[in-house]
Each structure stands twice: as structure tokens, then as C-alpha cells.
Short mmCIF file of C-alpha atoms in Angstrom, two decimals:
data_model
loop_
_atom_site.label_atom_id
_atom_site.label_comp_id
_atom_site.label_asym_id
_atom_site.label_seq_id
_atom_site.Cartn_x
_atom_site.Cartn_y
_atom_site.Cartn_z
CA MET L 30 68.73 56.98 -60.52
CA ALA L 31 65.05 56.25 -59.88
CA ASP L 32 63.63 56.72 -56.42
CA THR L 33 60.79 54.67 -55.04
CA PRO L 34 58.15 56.89 -53.45
CA ASP L 35 58.44 56.65 -49.70
CA LYS L 36 56.42 58.44 -47.09
CA THR L 37 59.28 58.58 -44.63
CA PHE L 38 62.29 59.81 -46.56
CA PRO L 39 62.71 62.62 -49.07
CA ALA L 40 62.72 61.46 -52.70
CA VAL L 41 65.84 62.03 -54.76
CA GLN L 42 65.27 64.86 -57.24
CA GLY L 43 68.40 64.69 -59.38
CA GLY L 44 69.55 67.20 -61.96
CA GLY L 45 71.00 69.66 -59.47
CA SER L 46 74.48 70.59 -58.35
CA LEU L 47 76.15 70.22 -54.99
CA ILE L 48 76.04 73.79 -53.78
CA VAL L 49 78.79 74.47 -51.29
CA ALA L 50 80.49 77.38 -49.59
CA TRP L 51 84.10 76.94 -50.63
CA GLN L 52 86.61 78.11 -48.04
CA VAL L 53 89.23 80.16 -49.83
CA LYS L 54 90.41 82.46 -47.04
CA GLY L 55 94.15 82.81 -47.52
CA LYS L 56 94.05 80.36 -50.43
CA ARG L 57 95.69 81.20 -53.75
CA ILE L 58 93.30 81.64 -56.65
CA LEU L 59 94.69 82.19 -60.11
CA VAL L 60 92.46 84.17 -62.46
CA VAL L 61 93.45 83.91 -66.10
CA GLY L 62 92.06 86.88 -68.04
CA GLY L 63 91.20 90.44 -67.09
CA GLY L 64 87.90 91.21 -68.83
CA GLU L 65 84.39 91.76 -67.52
CA VAL L 66 83.80 88.12 -66.54
CA ALA L 67 87.15 88.02 -64.75
CA ALA L 68 86.18 91.22 -62.88
CA GLY L 69 83.08 89.51 -61.46
CA ARG L 70 85.03 86.40 -60.48
CA ILE L 71 87.73 88.48 -58.80
CA LEU L 72 85.17 90.30 -56.66
CA ASN L 73 83.64 86.95 -55.61
CA CYS L 74 87.10 85.74 -54.59
CA LEU L 75 88.02 88.91 -52.70
CA ASN L 76 84.70 88.82 -50.83
CA ALA L 77 85.75 85.35 -49.68
CA ASP L 78 89.20 86.61 -48.52
CA ALA L 79 91.21 84.71 -51.14
CA LEU L 80 94.68 85.71 -52.32
CA VAL L 81 94.07 86.49 -55.98
CA THR L 82 96.61 86.56 -58.77
CA VAL L 83 95.48 87.85 -62.16
CA VAL L 84 97.46 86.90 -65.22
CA CYS L 85 96.62 89.10 -68.20
CA PRO L 86 98.51 91.40 -70.58
CA PRO L 87 97.94 95.07 -69.68
CA SER L 88 95.97 95.62 -72.88
CA GLY L 89 93.34 93.08 -71.77
CA LEU L 90 92.46 94.72 -68.46
CA ASN L 91 88.93 95.93 -67.88
CA PRO L 92 88.70 99.15 -65.78
CA GLU L 93 87.46 97.28 -62.69
CA VAL L 94 90.30 94.76 -62.83
CA ALA L 95 92.78 97.62 -63.39
CA HIS L 96 91.29 99.30 -60.31
CA ARG L 97 91.75 96.14 -58.19
CA ILE L 98 95.37 95.96 -59.35
CA ALA L 99 96.00 99.67 -58.67
CA GLN L 100 94.52 99.21 -55.17
CA SER L 101 96.82 96.19 -54.59
CA GLN L 102 93.76 94.05 -53.92
CA VAL L 103 95.18 91.47 -56.33
CA THR L 104 98.61 90.48 -57.62
CA HIS L 105 99.10 91.10 -61.34
CA LEU L 106 101.21 89.14 -63.79
CA ALA L 107 101.27 91.44 -66.81
CA ARG L 108 101.59 88.79 -69.51
CA LYS L 109 99.90 85.75 -70.97
CA PHE L 110 99.39 82.55 -68.96
CA GLU L 111 102.33 80.20 -68.46
CA PRO L 112 101.98 76.67 -67.02
CA SER L 113 104.24 77.54 -64.09
CA ASP L 114 101.53 80.01 -62.96
CA LEU L 115 99.70 76.95 -61.62
CA ASP L 116 102.45 76.26 -59.07
CA GLY L 117 100.91 76.71 -55.64
CA ALA L 118 97.45 77.59 -56.99
CA ASP L 119 94.55 76.19 -54.96
CA MET L 120 91.94 77.08 -57.58
CA VAL L 121 91.97 78.37 -61.15
CA LEU L 122 89.38 80.54 -62.90
CA VAL L 123 89.79 81.07 -66.63
CA ALA L 124 87.94 83.81 -68.50
CA VAL L 125 89.63 84.40 -71.84
CA ASP L 126 88.26 84.39 -75.39
CA ASP L 127 90.55 81.60 -76.53
CA PRO L 128 88.96 78.14 -76.43
CA ALA L 129 92.20 76.32 -77.33
CA ALA L 130 94.24 78.06 -74.64
CA SER L 131 91.40 77.56 -72.14
CA SER L 132 91.21 73.85 -72.84
CA GLU L 133 94.93 73.52 -72.37
CA ILE L 134 94.75 75.18 -68.95
CA TRP L 135 91.82 72.92 -68.03
CA GLN L 136 93.86 69.83 -68.88
CA LEU L 137 96.81 71.08 -66.84
CA CYS L 138 94.51 71.70 -63.87
CA ARG L 139 93.00 68.22 -64.22
CA ALA L 140 96.43 66.63 -64.16
CA ARG L 141 97.36 68.56 -61.03
CA ARG L 142 93.95 68.11 -59.39
CA ILE L 143 93.43 71.85 -59.07
CA PRO L 144 89.72 72.73 -59.06
CA ALA L 145 88.99 74.92 -62.08
CA ASN L 146 86.26 76.83 -63.87
CA ILE L 147 86.58 77.68 -67.54
CA ALA L 148 83.99 80.41 -68.15
CA ASP L 149 81.34 79.54 -70.73
CA VAL L 150 82.64 75.98 -71.19
CA PRO L 151 80.42 73.87 -68.89
CA PRO L 152 82.18 70.55 -69.61
CA GLU L 153 85.45 72.16 -68.50
CA CYS L 154 84.25 73.19 -65.07
CA ASP L 155 84.54 71.49 -61.70
CA PHE L 156 82.01 74.04 -60.49
CA TYR L 157 79.76 76.81 -61.75
CA PHE L 158 79.10 80.22 -60.34
CA GLY L 159 75.63 81.50 -59.55
CA SER L 160 74.16 84.82 -58.63
CA VAL L 161 75.05 85.69 -55.05
CA HIS L 162 73.41 88.08 -52.59
CA CYS L 163 75.75 89.17 -49.80
CA ASP L 164 74.74 90.90 -46.59
CA GLY L 165 77.47 90.62 -44.00
CA PRO L 166 77.78 86.96 -43.00
CA LEU L 167 74.63 86.07 -44.95
CA GLN L 168 75.20 84.75 -48.46
CA ILE L 169 72.41 83.52 -50.67
CA MET L 170 73.31 81.88 -53.95
CA VAL L 171 70.87 81.33 -56.77
CA SER L 172 71.68 78.72 -59.40
CA THR L 173 69.48 77.74 -62.32
CA ASN L 174 71.96 75.00 -63.22
CA GLY L 175 72.70 76.69 -66.50
CA LYS L 176 69.07 77.04 -67.62
CA GLY L 177 68.83 80.80 -67.17
CA PRO L 178 71.78 82.80 -65.82
CA ARG L 179 69.88 86.05 -66.35
CA LEU L 180 66.88 84.68 -64.46
CA ALA L 181 69.19 83.67 -61.60
CA SER L 182 70.12 87.32 -61.26
CA THR L 183 66.43 88.35 -61.36
CA ILE L 184 65.60 85.84 -58.63
CA ARG L 185 68.53 87.03 -56.56
CA LYS L 186 67.21 90.60 -56.74
CA PHE L 187 63.71 89.39 -55.86
CA ILE L 188 65.06 87.63 -52.77
CA ALA L 189 67.19 90.63 -51.78
CA ALA L 190 64.08 92.82 -51.94
CA ALA L 191 61.99 90.34 -49.95
CA LEU L 192 64.49 89.95 -47.10
CA PRO L 193 64.26 92.29 -44.12
CA ARG L 194 66.81 95.03 -44.57
CA ASP L 195 68.84 94.00 -41.55
CA ALA L 196 68.96 90.27 -42.22
CA GLY L 197 72.75 90.27 -42.15
CA ARG L 198 72.66 92.00 -38.79
CA ALA L 199 70.28 89.39 -37.36
CA ILE L 200 72.85 86.77 -38.24
CA GLU L 201 75.66 88.77 -36.70
CA THR L 202 73.49 88.93 -33.59
CA VAL L 203 72.97 85.18 -33.46
CA GLY L 204 76.67 84.63 -34.11
CA ALA L 205 77.59 87.07 -31.35
CA LEU L 206 75.09 85.46 -28.99
CA ARG L 207 76.64 82.05 -29.66
CA VAL L 208 80.12 83.41 -28.88
CA LYS L 209 78.92 85.08 -25.66
CA LEU L 210 77.12 81.90 -24.65
CA ARG L 211 80.26 79.89 -25.17
CA ALA L 212 82.08 82.35 -22.91
CA ILE L 213 79.67 81.77 -20.02
CA ALA L 214 79.27 78.01 -20.60
CA PRO L 215 82.61 77.04 -22.09
CA ARG L 216 82.91 73.35 -21.19
CA PRO L 217 82.66 70.87 -24.07
CA GLU L 218 80.09 68.92 -22.05
CA ASP L 219 77.90 72.06 -22.09
CA GLY L 220 77.67 71.67 -25.87
CA PRO L 221 74.31 69.87 -26.11
CA ARG L 222 72.74 72.23 -23.57
CA ARG L 223 74.13 75.29 -25.40
CA MET L 224 72.89 73.97 -28.71
CA ALA L 225 69.43 73.18 -27.31
CA TRP L 226 69.11 76.68 -25.88
CA MET L 227 70.28 78.36 -29.11
CA THR L 228 67.68 76.32 -30.97
CA LYS L 229 65.03 77.56 -28.53
CA VAL L 230 66.18 81.13 -29.16
CA SER L 231 66.02 80.66 -32.94
CA ASP L 232 62.56 79.13 -32.67
CA LYS L 233 61.21 81.75 -30.27
CA TYR L 234 61.91 84.88 -32.30
CA SER L 235 61.36 85.66 -35.92
CA TRP L 236 64.63 86.58 -37.50
CA ASP L 237 63.43 90.11 -38.27
CA GLU L 238 62.80 90.44 -34.54
CA MET L 239 66.37 89.35 -33.95
CA CYS L 240 67.54 92.11 -36.31
CA GLY L 241 66.50 94.54 -33.60
CA PHE L 242 68.48 92.98 -30.74
CA ASP L 243 71.24 95.16 -29.37
CA GLU L 244 74.01 94.38 -26.88
CA GLU L 245 71.70 95.04 -23.94
CA ASP L 246 69.05 92.67 -25.31
CA MET L 247 71.65 89.94 -25.78
CA ALA L 248 72.98 90.39 -22.24
CA ASN L 249 69.42 90.20 -20.92
CA LEU L 250 68.67 87.14 -23.01
CA LEU L 251 71.76 85.33 -21.75
CA ARG L 252 70.50 85.75 -18.17
CA TYR L 253 67.89 83.15 -19.07
CA TYR L 254 70.39 80.50 -20.17
CA PRO L 255 70.89 78.96 -16.70
CA SER L 256 67.13 78.36 -16.47
CA GLY L 257 67.09 76.83 -19.94
CA LYS L 258 64.24 79.22 -20.77
CA VAL L 259 63.85 81.86 -23.45
CA PRO L 260 61.62 84.87 -22.69
CA GLU L 261 58.79 86.18 -24.83
CA LEU L 262 59.81 89.13 -26.97
CA ASP L 263 57.75 91.63 -24.97
CA VAL L 264 59.39 90.44 -21.78
CA LEU L 265 62.82 90.90 -23.31
CA ARG L 266 61.81 94.34 -24.59
CA ALA L 267 60.55 95.33 -21.16
CA MET L 268 63.93 94.41 -19.67
CA ARG L 269 65.46 97.13 -21.82
CA ASN L 270 63.85 99.64 -19.54
CA GLY L 271 65.42 98.01 -16.54
CA ASP L 272 62.10 96.50 -15.53
CA GLU L 273 63.65 93.88 -13.28
CA ASN L 274 60.23 92.61 -12.21
CA GLN L 275 60.20 90.75 -15.47
CA LEU L 276 62.84 88.49 -14.00
CA ASP L 277 60.09 86.88 -11.94
CA VAL L 278 59.72 84.53 -14.88
CA PHE L 279 62.72 82.68 -13.52
CA ASP L 280 61.55 79.71 -11.50
CA GLY L 281 63.97 80.42 -8.71
CA SER L 282 65.80 77.13 -8.96
CA PHE L 283 68.86 78.77 -10.47
CA GLY L 284 70.89 81.17 -8.41
CA PHE L 285 73.35 81.72 -11.23
CA SER L 286 73.33 85.18 -12.80
CA VAL L 287 75.17 86.09 -15.96
CA GLY L 288 77.49 89.09 -15.92
CA ALA L 289 74.69 91.62 -15.38
CA MET P 15 92.17 93.45 -47.25
CA ALA P 16 90.94 97.04 -47.03
CA ASP P 17 89.07 98.57 -49.91
CA THR P 18 89.15 102.24 -50.81
CA PRO P 19 85.64 103.58 -51.36
CA ASP P 20 85.01 104.04 -55.03
CA LYS P 21 81.88 105.26 -56.76
CA THR P 22 82.45 103.15 -59.82
CA PHE P 23 83.32 99.68 -58.60
CA PRO P 24 81.76 97.53 -55.89
CA ALA P 25 83.66 97.57 -52.62
CA VAL P 26 85.17 94.33 -51.34
CA GLN P 27 83.13 93.03 -48.40
CA GLY P 28 85.27 90.13 -47.15
CA GLY P 29 84.35 87.52 -44.61
CA GLY P 30 82.29 85.39 -46.98
CA SER P 31 82.82 82.12 -48.79
CA LEU P 32 83.08 81.39 -52.47
CA ILE P 33 79.69 79.86 -53.07
CA VAL P 34 79.74 77.53 -56.05
CA ALA P 35 77.62 74.86 -57.68
CA TRP P 36 79.96 71.87 -57.65
CA GLN P 37 79.46 69.51 -60.60
CA VAL P 38 79.38 65.99 -59.27
CA LYS P 39 77.27 64.25 -61.90
CA GLY P 40 78.83 60.81 -62.33
CA LYS P 41 81.61 61.72 -59.88
CA ARG P 42 82.49 59.41 -57.01
CA ILE P 43 81.74 60.78 -53.57
CA LEU P 44 82.80 58.82 -50.53
CA VAL P 45 80.67 59.36 -47.43
CA VAL P 46 82.28 58.11 -44.23
CA GLY P 47 79.60 57.50 -41.61
CA GLY P 48 75.93 56.57 -41.79
CA GLY P 49 74.18 58.71 -39.17
CA GLU P 50 71.77 61.60 -39.45
CA VAL P 51 74.32 64.10 -40.76
CA ALA P 52 75.50 61.57 -43.34
CA ALA P 53 71.89 61.05 -44.42
CA GLY P 54 71.53 64.75 -45.24
CA ARG P 55 74.84 64.83 -47.11
CA ILE P 56 73.90 61.73 -49.10
CA LEU P 57 70.62 63.29 -50.24
CA ASN P 58 72.48 66.44 -51.33
CA CYS P 59 74.86 64.27 -53.36
CA LEU P 60 72.12 62.16 -54.94
CA ASN P 61 70.18 65.30 -55.91
CA ALA P 62 73.33 66.32 -57.78
CA ASP P 63 73.58 62.95 -59.58
CA ALA P 64 76.76 61.82 -57.86
CA LEU P 65 77.84 58.18 -57.46
CA VAL P 66 77.80 57.78 -53.71
CA THR P 67 79.64 55.17 -51.66
CA VAL P 68 78.88 54.99 -47.95
CA VAL P 69 81.39 53.33 -45.68
CA CYS P 70 79.88 52.48 -42.29
CA PRO P 71 79.40 49.36 -40.16
CA PRO P 72 75.79 48.09 -40.35
CA SER P 73 75.21 49.01 -36.71
CA GLY P 74 75.88 52.69 -37.47
CA LEU P 75 73.24 53.12 -40.17
CA ASN P 76 70.43 55.58 -39.65
CA PRO P 77 67.06 54.44 -41.15
CA GLU P 78 67.28 56.92 -44.06
CA VAL P 79 70.78 55.75 -45.00
CA ALA P 80 69.66 52.12 -44.68
CA HIS P 81 66.76 52.98 -47.02
CA ARG P 82 69.12 54.52 -49.61
CA ILE P 83 71.24 51.36 -49.44
CA ALA P 84 68.22 49.05 -49.72
CA GLN P 85 67.04 51.05 -52.75
CA SER P 86 70.52 50.72 -54.34
CA GLN P 87 70.75 54.50 -54.49
CA VAL P 88 74.20 54.25 -52.93
CA THR P 89 76.96 51.65 -52.70
CA HIS P 90 77.59 50.38 -49.20
CA LEU P 91 80.86 49.23 -47.67
CA ALA P 92 79.69 47.57 -44.44
CA ARG P 93 82.77 48.23 -42.33
CA LYS P 94 84.94 51.00 -40.96
CA PHE P 95 86.91 53.35 -43.22
CA GLU P 96 90.15 52.12 -44.79
CA PRO P 97 92.61 54.42 -46.57
CA SER P 98 92.18 52.50 -49.84
CA ASP P 99 88.55 53.71 -49.87
CA LEU P 100 89.95 57.01 -51.13
CA ASP P 101 91.18 55.41 -54.37
CA GLY P 102 89.20 56.98 -57.17
CA ALA P 103 87.20 59.27 -54.89
CA ASP P 104 86.52 62.75 -56.29
CA MET P 105 85.21 64.12 -53.00
CA VAL P 106 85.03 62.93 -49.40
CA LEU P 107 82.43 63.76 -46.75
CA VAL P 108 83.10 62.59 -43.22
CA ALA P 109 80.39 62.49 -40.57
CA VAL P 110 81.51 60.25 -37.72
CA ASP P 111 81.78 60.93 -33.99
CA ASP P 112 85.50 60.21 -33.86
CA PRO P 113 87.68 63.33 -34.05
CA ALA P 114 90.95 61.40 -34.30
CA ALA P 115 89.74 59.17 -37.14
CA SER P 116 88.21 62.19 -38.89
CA SER P 117 91.47 64.15 -38.70
CA GLU P 118 93.36 61.23 -40.15
CA ILE P 119 90.99 61.04 -43.12
CA TRP P 120 91.30 64.81 -43.59
CA GLN P 121 95.10 64.51 -43.73
CA LEU P 122 94.90 61.68 -46.26
CA CYS P 123 92.55 63.75 -48.44
CA ARG P 124 94.89 66.76 -48.22
CA ALA P 125 97.82 64.64 -49.37
CA ARG P 126 95.82 63.34 -52.32
CA ARG P 127 94.20 66.72 -53.10
CA ILE P 128 90.72 65.28 -52.72
CA PRO P 129 88.23 67.99 -51.66
CA ALA P 130 86.82 67.06 -48.27
CA ASN P 131 84.37 68.14 -45.59
CA ILE P 132 84.72 66.91 -42.01
CA ALA P 133 81.36 67.63 -40.39
CA ASP P 134 81.50 69.95 -37.38
CA VAL P 135 85.25 70.58 -37.78
CA PRO P 136 85.43 73.87 -39.73
CA PRO P 137 89.26 73.95 -39.96
CA GLU P 138 89.13 70.53 -41.63
CA CYS P 139 86.84 71.52 -44.46
CA ASP P 140 87.57 72.64 -48.00
CA PHE P 141 83.91 73.67 -48.14
CA TYR P 142 80.84 74.01 -45.96
CA PHE P 143 77.29 73.03 -46.64
CA GLY P 144 74.39 75.45 -46.30
CA SER P 145 70.66 75.18 -46.32
CA VAL P 146 69.44 74.51 -49.87
CA HIS P 147 66.02 75.05 -51.45
CA CYS P 148 65.48 72.92 -54.56
CA ASP P 149 62.73 73.39 -57.12
CA GLY P 150 63.56 71.59 -60.34
CA PRO P 151 66.57 73.31 -61.90
CA LEU P 152 66.38 76.14 -59.37
CA GLN P 153 68.65 75.81 -56.35
CA ILE P 154 68.96 78.47 -53.70
CA MET P 155 71.59 78.06 -51.03
CA VAL P 156 71.64 80.02 -47.80
CA SER P 157 74.89 80.26 -45.87
CA THR P 158 75.45 82.21 -42.66
CA ASN P 159 79.14 81.33 -42.82
CA GLY P 160 78.85 79.37 -39.62
CA LYS P 161 77.18 82.15 -37.59
CA GLY P 162 73.74 80.53 -37.41
CA PRO P 163 73.06 77.19 -39.12
CA ARG P 164 69.56 77.12 -37.67
CA LEU P 165 68.88 80.62 -38.95
CA ALA P 166 70.07 79.57 -42.41
CA SER P 167 67.31 77.00 -42.42
CA THR P 168 64.77 79.60 -41.27
CA ILE P 169 65.84 81.97 -44.04
CA ARG P 170 65.65 79.15 -46.59
CA LYS P 171 62.05 78.46 -45.56
CA PHE P 172 61.25 82.20 -45.71
CA ILE P 173 62.60 82.36 -49.26
CA ALA P 174 60.78 79.19 -50.31
CA ALA P 175 57.52 80.70 -49.06
CA ALA P 176 58.18 84.03 -50.80
CA LEU P 177 58.93 82.53 -54.22
CA PRO P 178 56.08 82.01 -56.67
CA ARG P 179 55.04 78.37 -56.49
CA ASP P 180 56.09 77.64 -60.06
CA ALA P 181 59.52 79.27 -59.96
CA GLY P 182 61.24 76.05 -60.99
CA ARG P 183 58.90 75.77 -63.92
CA ALA P 184 59.68 79.32 -65.08
CA ILE P 185 63.31 78.32 -65.24
CA GLU P 186 62.50 75.14 -67.15
CA THR P 187 60.62 77.41 -69.56
CA VAL P 188 63.54 79.74 -70.08
CA GLY P 189 65.86 76.75 -70.47
CA ALA P 190 63.52 75.16 -73.01
CA LEU P 191 63.18 78.48 -74.86
CA ARG P 192 66.97 78.74 -75.09
CA VAL P 193 67.19 75.21 -76.52
CA LYS P 194 64.43 75.91 -79.07
CA LEU P 195 66.09 79.18 -80.04
CA ARG P 196 69.38 77.40 -80.59
CA ALA P 197 67.53 74.98 -82.88
CA ILE P 198 66.25 77.76 -85.13
CA ALA P 199 69.43 79.88 -84.97
CA PRO P 200 72.13 77.26 -84.53
CA ARG P 201 75.21 78.97 -85.96
CA PRO P 202 77.94 79.96 -83.48
CA GLU P 203 77.95 83.43 -85.06
CA ASP P 204 74.28 83.76 -84.03
CA GLY P 205 75.43 83.57 -80.41
CA PRO P 206 75.50 87.28 -79.56
CA ARG P 207 72.14 87.87 -81.30
CA ARG P 208 70.61 84.90 -79.47
CA MET P 209 71.97 86.10 -76.17
CA ALA P 210 70.75 89.67 -76.76
CA TRP P 211 67.25 88.43 -77.56
CA MET P 212 67.13 86.10 -74.54
CA THR P 213 68.16 89.05 -72.39
CA LYS P 214 65.31 91.09 -73.89
CA VAL P 215 62.92 88.24 -73.07
CA SER P 216 64.17 88.02 -69.48
CA ASP P 217 63.85 91.79 -69.08
CA LYS P 218 60.40 92.02 -70.66
CA TYR P 219 58.54 89.54 -68.46
CA SER P 220 58.50 89.07 -64.75
CA TRP P 221 59.57 85.57 -63.90
CA ASP P 222 56.20 84.76 -62.38
CA GLU P 223 54.72 85.71 -65.76
CA MET P 224 57.12 83.26 -67.38
CA CYS P 225 55.87 80.53 -65.03
CA GLY P 226 52.66 80.62 -67.00
CA PHE P 227 54.18 80.16 -70.46
CA ASP P 228 53.22 76.93 -72.16
CA GLU P 229 54.54 75.31 -75.36
CA GLU P 230 52.23 77.44 -77.51
CA ASP P 231 53.38 80.66 -75.84
CA MET P 232 57.01 79.71 -76.44
CA ALA P 233 56.36 78.89 -80.09
CA ASN P 234 54.58 82.23 -80.49
CA LEU P 235 57.39 84.07 -78.73
CA LEU P 236 60.03 82.50 -80.96
CA ARG P 237 58.24 83.92 -84.01
CA TYR P 238 59.51 87.31 -82.86
CA TYR P 239 63.17 86.33 -82.80
CA PRO P 240 63.88 87.17 -86.47
CA SER P 241 62.63 90.72 -85.85
CA GLY P 242 64.77 90.98 -82.72
CA LYS P 243 61.64 92.11 -80.89
CA VAL P 244 59.85 90.75 -77.83
CA PRO P 245 56.08 91.29 -77.60
CA GLU P 246 54.21 92.73 -74.63
CA LEU P 247 52.66 90.07 -72.43
CA ASP P 248 49.10 90.90 -73.46
CA VAL P 249 50.08 90.59 -77.12
CA LEU P 250 51.59 87.16 -76.45
CA ARG P 251 48.50 86.15 -74.48
CA ALA P 252 46.23 87.27 -77.31
CA MET P 253 48.18 85.06 -79.74
CA ARG P 254 47.06 82.07 -77.66
CA ASN P 255 43.63 82.57 -79.06
CA GLY P 256 45.01 82.44 -82.56
CA ASP P 257 44.55 86.19 -82.94
CA GLU P 258 46.96 86.49 -85.84
CA ASN P 259 46.24 90.20 -86.22
CA GLN P 260 48.62 90.67 -83.35
CA LEU P 261 51.38 89.73 -85.74
CA ASP P 262 51.02 93.19 -87.26
CA VAL P 263 53.59 94.25 -84.72
CA PHE P 264 56.20 92.75 -87.02
CA ASP P 265 57.68 95.49 -89.16
CA GLY P 266 57.37 93.39 -92.30
CA SER P 267 61.06 93.34 -93.08
CA PHE P 268 61.37 89.70 -92.04
CA GLY P 269 59.67 87.04 -94.09
CA PHE P 270 61.06 84.31 -91.88
CA SER P 271 58.49 82.41 -89.84
CA VAL P 272 59.34 79.96 -87.12
CA GLY P 273 57.85 76.47 -87.26
CA ALA P 274 54.25 77.65 -86.85
#
């Protein structure tokens, strides 16, 4: 699909994938196979709070998969795949060294409209996996769209090294701040105002600065919400020491004070 | 799901999503709505080579969506959503300011097992979007799992700035090298040897070094494949100048020479 150059709107690049954060919490994912590839898939699924069932004869279990089974982190069907295993499955991941059997499972999933990934068989995949960096609520996924899986892992490590160490915590902080804000300004009609203020907060501080915010900082910050203002970092820092004079930055038109 | 600490296997973190690169090339994606959010979704879909249909009355079209329609980048149904619009849809993205209508579409998609995303209604989403950096075949997606959408965008920009400018090109290079390698060692039974050598290549050079590889460098590099070796970067660089003496690093046991 060709795109006409346009100064106003982004040009279509093409050739990529639609990268999405699939919600599998409490969903049933069937993993067919118990080798090294399956072990990686299983960890991805468990990190996303899925209910995982592994179907694989005991002889095919890699030590990590055996560990997950022993820890009851996954359900184990100690035999080969049977079509009825698909009953109730929300997603299917196949990682076995048997192209014919894999293809058969793919066809069954197609017929039932169950999203599936057959490892190492790109045409038999509704989706691919990439290399994912996890840090608390922060997830960063690197995909090379099949051009260099190894390089994807290298880039993921590069990014992990470049990120401030507490990046995940900064996000927890922002998430917590949003929840606290909603508690003090709960009405739906406050939505736009809440959102505008959160945007101001995100724009005011670098996210490594936000890594350093503690509960006290957040409580102090929220005192500014009624004014619609966001303090400079040094002002916020000074408030840590109980330097109430800093509150002079309020313009006085708001008498409202937040749970101080 | 609690995880017992184990020195050998990664602990389950939980709380994340299953981040995947959905394959939508040639797939039909129905976008309900034509506002700003829809515009962003549509671009994501077009960048992934999907066939996009937008259903929205003409009065609801944002300028970018109108531009995509005028450029025939998407199909336009100039009216409100009708259930029959779901016929043949592989995925549905809803971005309209009408919670009741949205919920109804979500229920219809559930019944038909069509993956769907209702913007701003997390419980009515099979998947979320994140902030995506695209550079050719390289795609990096940042998700904060709903804790800080704005921060996700900040982190994406941070990563984009930290990456070498030609990162996408490095990946094209590795992809091209893999294709060329497959041409000179095409047999399925060469697979493990090919993969082992590509791994050596990925481990030998930093990926910003690979950004600089041109066609000649790749041809020179491939001459090492029969030996199973990968030359030091300075050796490869020296070969650019036709310094054939560098080829002394071959141990002589391979007479095979690659398309020089």
C-alpha cells in the first residue's frame, strides 16, 4: 500500500506487526510440548497471570518445565496432545519437533478460532513472540519481525542496560499517584481535569526523577492538584523536610487541602 | 501464583501481559469510529499491512482518518456500525464515545471469537496497545500495563534516542545475511550449522558495528561460513580494501569459496 508523502500525517511504513499486550490473566493457555522453547513460552504466560496447561509425555520435559509442574505453577497432562485438549483453551502454543502434528493442531485451532503460535513455523502463527524486558509493570518488547531473533535479544539487553535501574518503580509511582488522585477527585466529570494534571506531572519530571518519589512526595504533590499546578522538583524535595513555606506557591484561590 | 525462589530457573513475576507481535498482513481489521484514537489505531494497522475498514459517519472523521480514506489506504463505510460489519473481520478495534454501543460490539465479538479492543474500557479488551517505536523491521513496544500511558510514550522516546540511528538497518543486514546464507547452504540438514554460525556472527559484532556492514562486507563475511569461523571486525574491514592476505585466517581445510 503506497503512501503519498504528506507533511501533516505520518506516512505508512508497512512490513511490521501489530504489537499488542494480550490480556491473559485467568485465561487458559494450552502449551503443547515441554522442551526449551516451551519453557520460555510458559514463563511468558505465567508472568502474564495465565492459567497454563502443558501437554507433554514425561520423557519430553525439560528441567525448567518439570520444575514449573513440581511447583504446581502449571497443570500437566502427561501424554501426547489430543484434540479434546483444545476444549476451553483461549490460546494455544505449540513447541514440538513434529511438523505434521503441529500443522494438524494449527488447523484445529483455525477451525475453532483459537489464537495459536506454532514455534518455528511462521505461516502457522497468529502472532510471534519477541524478546521482552520486564521490570514490574513495565514491559518492553523487541521484535525484529523475524529478521534477527538473536539481535532482538541483544537489543533488549541494550535497552535494559540503558534504562534507569528503578524504571519499574517510577511507573508504580505514577500508577499509585493516579489511584490516589482518583480517590480525592473521584467524580467522572473530574476525568479531564485529572488527566490534564497527570499529564502536567509527567511532563514536569523526568521519569528517573519520578523513580525517587516516595509516599511523602506523592502526598505533597497531590496537595497541588486543587490549584491545577505542579511544583518544581526542588520545591517538592524541600517539602520533604516539612518546609511548609514552600506552599506559598499556591495562589491562595483554593482553600482545599488534600489529606495532609 | 506464588513462586518458590530457585537459583536455577527464573522466578515468575506476574502482573504483566503477554506481549506479542500479531500477524495481520492481509487480515481484515474493522475500526469502529473515526476520531483521534481511531487515527492512531489505523496507522498501527496499516504499518502492519492489514486491510482496514473504518465504519464512521462522515461527520465523525478526524482529518488524519479522512486523509487515509482519501488516499484509499482504508475502506470507508460512511455510517454507524451494524452487526453485519463483523462478517469476515479478523479483529475489531472500537474507539467511539458511546459506552453502551461499545459494550454491545464487544459482546458480539466475544460471541464470534473475534479479538477486540474497546478503547478506554480495559475489561472489554482482549489486548491493549502500547507505545511503539518503529525503525524498518525493528519494532519496540513499551507497555506500562495501564499504569502510565503517558510515561510509556516518554520511555519510548528515551529508547528511540538511545538506540544507534541505524538500528533498523543493522537488522535488515542480519536478515539479508540470513537469506544469503540460506542461498549458499540451502539444505534443511544445514539448519543447525547455519543457526550456529549466525549466532557466532551476532555474538562477534556489536549491533552498531553491524549497522555499518554493506553488501561487500556481507559477501566477505559469508566466505567464512564454510570454515565455521567469524572474523574479527578489523579483519573484515581490511577485506574491504581487497586485502586478500587476510584470508590466511582460513585453516586451508576448506576449498569452498562463496560467490566472490
